CSV table of C-alpha atoms in Angstrom, one decimal:
chain,number,residue,atom,x,y,z
A,1,MET,CA,272.0,157.1,106.6
A,2,LYS,CA,270.4,156.3,102.6
A,3,LEU,CA,274.0,156.1,101.6
A,4,PHE,CA,274.2,153.4,103.9
A,5,THR,CA,271.4,151.4,102.9
A,6,TRP,CA,272.0,151.8,99.4
A,7,ARG,CA,275.4,150.2,99.7
A,8,MET,CA,273.6,146.9,101.6
A,9,GLN,CA,271.4,146.6,98.7
A,10,ASN,CA,274.0,147.2,96.3
A,11,ARG,CA,276.3,144.4,97.8
A,12,GLN,CA,273.0,142.0,98.0
A,13,CYS,CA,272.6,142.4,94.7
A,14,GLY,CA,276.2,141.7,94.0
A,15,VAL,CA,275.7,138.5,96.1
A,16,VAL,CA,272.9,136.9,94.5
A,17,ALA,CA,274.2,137.8,91.3
A,18,ALA,CA,277.6,136.1,92.1
A,19,ILE,CA,275.1,133.2,93.3
A,20,VAL,CA,272.8,133.3,90.0
A,21,THR,CA,276.1,133.2,87.9
A,22,VAL,CA,278.1,130.6,89.8
A,23,GLY,CA,274.8,128.2,89.3
A,24,ALA,CA,274.6,128.9,85.8
A,25,LEU,CA,278.2,127.8,85.3
A,26,LEU,CA,277.4,124.5,87.4
A,27,MET,CA,274.3,123.8,85.6
A,28,CYS,CA,276.3,124.2,82.3
A,29,VAL,CA,278.9,121.7,83.6
A,30,HIS,CA,276.3,119.4,84.3
A,31,LEU,CA,274.5,119.6,81.2
A,32,LEU,CA,278.4,119.0,79.3
A,33,GLY,CA,279.1,116.3,81.4
A,34,GLU,CA,275.4,115.0,80.6
A,35,LEU,CA,275.8,115.5,76.7
A,36,ARG,CA,278.9,113.9,76.4
A,37,LYS,CA,277.7,110.8,78.1
A,38,LEU,CA,274.8,110.7,76.0
A,39,GLY,CA,276.8,111.0,72.6
A,40,SER,CA,279.1,108.6,73.6
A,41,ALA,CA,276.0,106.5,74.5
A,42,VAL,CA,274.9,107.6,70.7
A,43,ALA,CA,278.1,106.6,69.6
A,44,GLN,CA,278.1,103.3,70.8
A,45,LEU,CA,274.8,102.5,69.8
A,46,GLN,CA,276.0,103.5,66.2
A,47,ASP,CA,279.5,101.1,66.6
A,48,GLU,CA,276.8,98.2,67.7
A,49,HIS,CA,274.4,99.0,64.6
A,50,LYS,CA,277.2,98.9,62.3
A,51,LEU,CA,278.3,95.4,63.4
A,52,LYS,CA,274.8,93.9,63.4
A,53,SER,CA,274.0,95.0,60.2
A,54,ARG,CA,277.7,94.3,58.6
A,55,SER,CA,277.5,93.0,55.1
A,56,PHE,CA,278.0,89.6,54.6
A,57,VAL,CA,278.1,86.6,52.3
A,58,HIS,CA,277.7,82.9,52.5
A,59,SER,CA,277.1,80.8,49.6
A,60,LEU,CA,275.0,78.0,49.5
A,61,LYS,CA,275.0,74.7,47.9
A,62,SER,CA,271.4,74.1,47.3
A,63,LEU,CA,269.9,70.6,46.6
A,64,GLY,CA,268.5,70.3,42.9
A,65,HIS,CA,268.4,74.6,42.7
A,66,HIS,CA,270.1,78.0,42.2
A,67,PRO,CA,272.6,78.6,44.9
A,68,ILE,CA,271.7,81.4,47.5
A,69,GLU,CA,273.9,83.9,48.7
A,70,ARG,CA,272.5,85.6,52.1
A,71,HIS,CA,273.4,89.3,52.0
A,72,LEU,CA,272.5,91.7,54.8
A,73,SER,CA,273.6,95.2,53.7
A,74,ALA,CA,273.3,98.5,56.2
A,75,ALA,CA,270.6,100.8,55.5
A,76,LYS,CA,269.5,103.7,56.8
A,77,ASP,CA,266.3,102.2,57.7
A,78,GLN,CA,267.6,99.1,58.6
A,79,VAL,CA,265.0,97.9,61.2
A,80,GLU,CA,265.9,95.9,64.4
A,81,LEU,CA,264.0,93.5,66.7
A,82,THR,CA,263.6,94.9,70.4
A,83,GLY,CA,262.9,93.8,73.7
A,84,HIS,CA,263.7,89.9,74.6
A,85,GLY,CA,260.5,87.8,72.9
A,86,ASP,CA,263.1,86.1,71.3
A,87,ASP,CA,264.5,83.9,74.2
A,88,GLU,CA,260.6,83.1,74.9
A,89,MET,CA,260.4,82.0,71.0
A,90,VAL,CA,258.8,77.5,70.5
A,91,VAL,CA,259.5,76.1,67.3
A,92,ILE,CA,257.7,73.0,66.4
A,93,TYR,CA,259.3,70.4,63.5
A,94,ASN,CA,256.6,68.3,63.1
A,95,ARG,CA,258.8,66.0,60.3
A,96,VAL,CA,257.2,64.0,58.4
A,97,PRO,CA,259.6,60.7,58.0
A,98,LYS,CA,262.0,60.3,55.0
A,99,THR,CA,261.6,63.6,53.9
A,100,GLY,CA,265.1,64.9,55.0
A,101,SER,CA,264.1,65.3,58.7
A,102,THR,CA,267.4,63.9,59.8
A,103,SER,CA,269.8,65.6,58.0
A,104,PHE,CA,267.7,69.2,58.6
A,105,ALA,CA,267.4,67.9,62.6
A,106,GLY,CA,271.3,67.7,63.2
A,107,ILE,CA,271.9,71.4,61.7
A,108,ALA,CA,269.9,72.3,65.1
A,109,TYR,CA,271.6,70.0,67.1
A,110,ASP,CA,275.2,71.3,65.8
A,111,LEU,CA,273.5,75.1,66.4
A,112,CYS,CA,271.6,74.8,70.0
A,113,LYS,CA,274.9,75.4,71.6
A,114,VAL,CA,276.6,77.8,69.9
A,115,ASN,CA,273.2,80.0,69.6
A,116,HIS,CA,272.1,79.3,73.1
A,117,PHE,CA,268.9,77.6,72.6
A,118,ASN,CA,267.4,74.1,73.7
A,119,VAL,CA,266.2,71.0,71.5
A,120,ILE,CA,263.9,68.5,72.6
A,121,HIS,CA,263.0,65.4,70.5
A,122,VAL,CA,259.3,64.5,71.1
A,123,ASN,CA,259.5,60.3,71.0
A,124,THR,CA,255.7,58.8,70.5
A,125,SER,CA,255.3,55.4,71.6
A,126,LYS,CA,255.3,52.9,68.2
A,127,ASN,CA,255.7,56.2,66.6
A,128,ALA,CA,252.2,56.7,66.5
A,129,HIS,CA,251.2,60.1,64.5
A,130,VAL,CA,248.1,60.9,66.5
A,131,MET,CA,248.1,61.9,70.1
A,132,SER,CA,245.0,61.0,72.3
A,133,LEU,CA,243.5,64.3,73.8
A,134,SER,CA,244.8,64.1,77.1
A,135,ASP,CA,248.3,63.9,75.8
A,136,GLN,CA,247.4,66.8,73.2
A,137,MET,CA,246.5,68.9,76.5
A,138,LYS,CA,249.7,67.8,78.3
A,139,PHE,CA,252.0,68.6,75.6
A,140,VAL,CA,249.9,71.8,75.1
A,141,ARG,CA,250.8,72.7,78.4
A,142,ASN,CA,254.5,71.3,78.7
A,143,VAL,CA,255.4,73.3,75.5
A,144,THR,CA,253.7,76.2,76.9
A,145,GLU,CA,254.6,76.3,80.5
A,146,TRP,CA,258.7,74.8,80.5
A,147,ILE,CA,259.9,78.4,80.5
A,148,GLU,CA,263.4,77.1,81.4
A,149,LYS,CA,264.2,75.4,78.2
A,150,LYS,CA,263.2,78.2,76.1
A,151,PRO,CA,263.8,79.3,73.2
A,152,VAL,CA,263.6,75.9,71.9
A,153,ILE,CA,262.9,73.6,68.9
A,154,TYR,CA,260.7,70.4,69.5
A,155,HIS,CA,260.9,67.8,66.9
A,156,GLY,CA,259.2,64.6,66.5
A,157,HIS,CA,256.9,62.7,63.7
A,158,THR,CA,254.2,64.0,64.9
A,159,ALA,CA,250.9,65.4,63.1
A,160,PHE,CA,250.1,69.1,63.2
A,161,LEU,CA,248.3,70.2,66.2
A,162,ASP,CA,246.6,73.5,67.2
A,163,PHE,CA,247.4,75.0,70.2
A,164,SER,CA,244.7,77.7,70.0
A,165,ARG,CA,241.7,75.2,70.5
A,166,PHE,CA,243.6,74.7,73.9
A,167,GLY,CA,243.4,77.8,76.0
A,168,VAL,CA,246.7,78.9,75.8
A,169,SER,CA,247.5,82.3,75.7
A,170,THR,CA,250.4,81.8,73.3
A,171,VAL,CA,251.3,79.1,70.2
A,172,PRO,CA,254.5,77.8,68.6
A,173,ILE,CA,256.0,78.4,65.6
A,174,TYR,CA,255.6,75.4,63.2
A,175,VAL,CA,258.2,74.8,60.5
A,176,ASN,CA,258.4,71.9,58.1
A,177,LEU,CA,259.4,69.9,55.3
A,178,ILE,CA,257.9,68.0,52.4
A,179,ARG,CA,259.4,65.6,50.0
A,180,ASP,CA,257.7,64.8,46.1
A,181,PRO,CA,255.3,62.4,47.3
A,182,LEU,CA,256.4,59.5,44.6
A,183,GLU,CA,260.6,59.9,45.6
A,184,ARG,CA,259.3,59.6,49.3
A,185,LEU,CA,257.7,56.7,48.4
A,186,VAL,CA,260.6,55.0,46.8
A,187,SER,CA,263.0,55.8,49.6
A,188,TYR,CA,260.4,54.5,52.1
A,189,TYR,CA,260.1,51.4,50.5
A,190,TYR,CA,263.6,50.6,50.1
A,191,PHE,CA,264.8,51.9,53.1
A,192,VAL,CA,262.6,49.9,55.3
A,193,ARG,CA,263.8,46.6,53.3
A,194,TYR,CA,267.8,47.7,53.3
A,195,GLY,CA,268.3,50.9,55.9
A,196,ASP,CA,270.4,53.7,55.6
A,197,ASP,CA,274.1,54.9,56.3
A,198,PHE,CA,273.5,56.5,59.3
A,199,ARG,CA,272.8,53.0,61.1
A,200,PRO,CA,273.9,50.8,58.7
A,201,ASN,CA,273.8,47.6,61.2
A,202,LEU,CA,270.0,48.1,62.6
A,203,ARG,CA,268.4,45.5,60.9
A,204,ARG,CA,264.9,47.3,59.5
A,205,ARG,CA,261.5,45.4,59.5
A,206,LYS,CA,261.7,44.4,55.6
A,207,ALA,CA,265.1,43.0,56.0
A,208,GLY,CA,265.6,39.8,53.9
A,209,ASN,CA,262.6,41.1,51.2
A,210,THR,CA,264.5,42.1,48.3
A,211,GLU,CA,261.4,42.3,46.0
A,212,THR,CA,261.7,45.6,44.0
A,213,LEU,CA,258.8,48.3,43.8
A,214,ASP,CA,258.3,46.8,40.5
A,215,GLU,CA,257.5,43.8,41.2
A,216,CYS,CA,255.6,44.8,44.2
A,217,VAL,CA,253.5,47.3,41.9
A,218,GLU,CA,253.0,44.3,38.9
A,219,LYS,CA,251.6,42.0,41.8
A,220,GLY,CA,249.5,44.2,43.3
A,221,GLY,CA,251.1,43.9,46.7
A,222,SER,CA,250.2,45.6,49.9
A,223,ASP,CA,254.1,47.1,50.8
A,224,CYS,CA,253.6,49.6,47.2
A,225,ASP,CA,249.5,50.3,47.6
A,226,PRO,CA,249.1,53.9,47.0
A,227,GLU,CA,247.7,54.5,50.7
A,228,HIS,CA,251.4,54.2,51.8
A,229,LEU,CA,251.6,57.6,50.2
A,230,TRP,CA,249.1,59.2,52.3
A,231,LEU,CA,251.1,60.8,54.7
A,232,GLN,CA,252.2,64.3,53.8
A,233,ILE,CA,249.0,65.3,53.7
A,234,PRO,CA,247.4,64.2,57.0
A,235,PHE,CA,250.6,65.0,58.6
A,236,PHE,CA,249.6,68.6,57.9
A,237,CYS,CA,245.7,68.5,58.4
A,238,GLY,CA,246.4,67.5,62.0
A,239,GLN,CA,245.1,65.4,64.8
A,240,ASP,CA,241.3,64.7,63.2
A,241,ALA,CA,240.3,61.6,62.1
A,242,MET,CA,239.3,62.8,58.5
A,243,CYS,CA,242.8,63.6,58.0
A,244,TRP,CA,243.9,59.6,58.3
A,245,GLU,CA,241.3,58.2,55.5
A,246,PRO,CA,243.6,57.9,52.6
A,247,GLY,CA,241.8,59.8,49.7
A,248,ASN,CA,240.1,62.4,51.9
A,249,LYS,CA,239.5,66.0,49.9
A,250,TRP,CA,239.0,67.7,53.2
A,251,ALA,CA,241.7,66.8,54.9
A,252,LEU,CA,244.0,67.9,51.3
A,253,GLU,CA,242.2,71.2,51.7
A,254,MET,CA,242.7,71.8,55.4
A,255,ALA,CA,246.4,70.6,54.9
A,256,LYS,CA,247.0,73.9,52.3
A,257,GLU,CA,244.5,76.0,54.7
A,258,ASN,CA,247.0,75.4,57.5
A,259,VAL,CA,250.1,75.5,55.7
A,260,LEU,CA,249.3,78.9,55.3
A,261,ARG,CA,247.4,79.9,58.7
A,262,HIS,CA,250.0,78.2,60.8
A,263,TYR,CA,253.0,77.8,59.3
A,264,LEU,CA,256.3,80.1,59.4
A,265,LEU,CA,257.9,78.1,56.3
A,266,VAL,CA,257.6,74.8,54.7
A,267,GLY,CA,260.4,73.8,52.3
A,268,VAL,CA,260.8,71.0,50.3
A,269,THR,CA,263.6,68.3,50.2
A,270,GLU,CA,264.4,69.0,46.8
A,271,GLU,CA,265.8,72.8,47.7
A,272,LEU,CA,266.9,72.0,51.2
A,273,GLY,CA,270.1,74.2,50.7
A,274,ASP,CA,267.3,77.4,49.8
A,275,PHE,CA,265.0,76.3,53.2
A,276,VAL,CA,267.9,76.8,55.1
A,277,ALA,CA,268.9,80.2,53.8
A,278,VAL,CA,265.3,81.3,54.8
A,279,LEU,CA,265.0,80.0,57.6
A,280,GLU,CA,268.5,82.1,58.8
A,281,ALA,CA,267.0,85.5,57.7
A,282,VAL,CA,263.5,84.7,59.3
A,283,LEU,CA,265.0,83.2,62.6
A,284,PRO,CA,268.5,83.9,63.0
A,285,ARG,CA,267.8,83.3,66.9
A,286,PHE,CA,268.2,79.8,66.5
A,287,PHE,CA,269.5,79.3,62.6
A,288,ARG,CA,272.4,82.2,62.6
A,289,GLY,CA,275.1,80.3,60.8
A,290,ALA,CA,273.2,77.4,59.5
A,291,VAL,CA,273.8,78.7,55.5
A,292,LYS,CA,277.2,78.2,56.5
A,293,LEU,CA,277.2,75.0,58.0
A,294,PHE,CA,275.1,73.2,55.3
A,295,GLN,CA,277.9,74.3,53.2
A,296,GLU,CA,280.3,73.0,55.2
A,297,GLY,CA,279.3,70.8,57.3
A,298,THR,CA,278.0,67.0,56.5
A,299,LYS,CA,274.5,67.1,57.7
A,300,SER,CA,273.0,67.7,53.6
A,301,HIS,CA,274.4,64.3,53.0
A,302,LEU,CA,274.2,62.7,56.6
A,303,ARG,CA,271.4,60.0,55.8
A,304,ARG,CA,270.4,58.4,52.4
A,305,THR,CA,269.0,54.5,52.0
A,306,SER,CA,271.5,52.3,51.5
A,307,HIS,CA,270.3,50.5,48.4
A,308,LYS,CA,267.2,51.5,46.1
A,309,VAL,CA,266.2,50.4,42.4
A,310,PRO,CA,264.7,53.1,39.9
A,311,PRO,CA,261.8,52.4,39.1
A,312,LYS,CA,260.3,51.5,35.5
A,313,PRO,CA,258.4,53.8,33.9
A,314,GLU,CA,255.2,51.7,33.7
A,315,THR,CA,255.6,51.3,37.7
A,316,LEU,CA,255.6,55.1,37.6
A,317,ALA,CA,252.8,54.8,35.3
A,318,THR,CA,250.4,52.7,37.9
A,319,ILE,CA,251.4,55.0,41.2
A,320,GLN,CA,250.8,58.4,39.2
A,321,ASP,CA,247.4,56.9,38.4
A,322,SER,CA,246.0,56.3,41.6
A,323,LYS,CA,243.4,59.1,43.0
A,324,ILE,CA,246.2,59.1,46.1
A,325,TRP,CA,249.3,60.3,44.0
A,326,LYS,CA,247.4,62.8,42.2
A,327,MET,CA,246.0,64.4,45.6
A,328,GLU,CA,249.5,64.1,47.3
A,329,ASN,CA,251.0,65.4,44.0
A,330,GLU,CA,248.5,68.2,44.2
A,331,PHE,CA,249.4,69.4,47.8
A,332,TYR,CA,253.4,69.4,47.0
A,333,GLN,CA,253.2,71.2,44.2
A,334,PHE,CA,250.9,73.8,46.1
A,335,VAL,CA,253.5,73.8,49.2
A,336,ARG,CA,256.6,73.9,47.0
A,337,LYS,CA,254.4,77.1,44.7
A,338,GLN,CA,254.1,79.1,48.1
A,339,PHE,CA,257.5,78.1,49.4
A,340,ARG,CA,259.0,79.5,46.1
A,341,PHE,CA,257.1,82.8,46.6
A,342,VAL,CA,258.6,83.5,49.9
A,343,LYS,CA,262.1,82.8,49.0
A,344,SER,CA,261.9,85.0,45.8
A,345,GLN,CA,260.3,88.0,48.7
A,346,THR,CA,263.3,87.5,50.8
A,347,PHE,CA,265.9,87.7,48.0
A,348,GLN,CA,266.5,89.0,45.1
A,349,GLN,CA,268.9,87.7,42.2
A,350,VAL,CA,272.0,89.7,41.2
A,351,LYS,CA,274.2,88.8,38.8
A,352,GLY,CA,273.2,85.0,38.7
A,353,GLN,CA,273.4,85.2,43.0
A,354,PHE,CA,270.4,85.2,45.3
A,355,ILE,CA,271.2,88.1,47.8
A,356,GLU,CA,269.1,89.0,50.8
A,357,LYS,CA,266.7,91.7,50.5
A,358,SER,CA,266.9,94.5,52.7
A,359,ASN,CA,263.9,95.9,54.6
A,360,ARG,CA,261.1,97.3,53.0
A,361,PHE,CA,259.0,98.8,55.7
A,362,HIS,CA,260.3,101.5,58.1
A,363,TYR,CA,258.8,104.1,60.8
A,364,GLU,CA,258.1,107.3,61.0
A,365,LYS,CA,256.0,110.6,62.4
A,366,ILE,CA,256.0,109.0,65.8
A,367,ARG,CA,253.8,110.8,68.2
A,368,PRO,CA,254.4,111.9,70.5
A,369,ARG,CA,257.8,113.1,70.4
């Protein structure tokens, strides 16, 4: 009887051992399968990373400045954007007249289908640069709540608008261009008389008036009054009344503050190509391919005033002696210095060419593991 009991117990132990062995084998097979899947996923992610970070170079024709090449190199510490925040982006380009704005807006329109975003022109009545308070509120709500059109670039000749004043949780990204104030004045003076090559058959409001800028300044005409220089400062100052008072010192300081606090990037027309290059590096969701388009396309030469007479030195001296020109020039120099600083942080010079810098930060010591 004892022998029979021992044999039964031994047989039961053997069955249990066999079950445990089979279970362990099945678990190993399952774990091996999962490891293979994980390995495939890691390999796929590495391939995608290599594809995204593969080096490429775009040469760039820069207007009146050093050419920039865009170069992204693969690096161990490359930081990739995560999530879907890019698809919620709103960019506002409150374009200043006669600063190359049509050329730059044209680049956005050419890229919108390729990069899958929308472009919307904000057309204000009678080209008014300031909105009523009720229109400001409507505009803010439209921009933040029109989800179907995101990601989107809005552009129009409107003064800066601080979205944080209107109780919205997200604010848009502002970008802009400004131009040497004297060059902008000369361009606008002849533009309203002779038009441009973009719409050559459109009759401008001063058509037929052949008076040169030199003649206007000599006789003290209203069309060349230094007050016409007062435009770039108020565009960046905003919608407040004092922004639009020519020569207002507070407006100048507010414009500078807004450039630093609210604008992602402000470039200068004279370095339009460099502006495009920095935007492609910073906002690839919108501007991927912009450098190549700028170089190979016709947008950098899209719109030119049909007829301009270079002003005489005495004309320039008279304009530059005005308080308003000095303030507008101070603002221009401030913006140009800031833009060149941003550009120097984005690109490095290698053998006479500007190459985009790799990331200079990475994440580590992430806890809990």
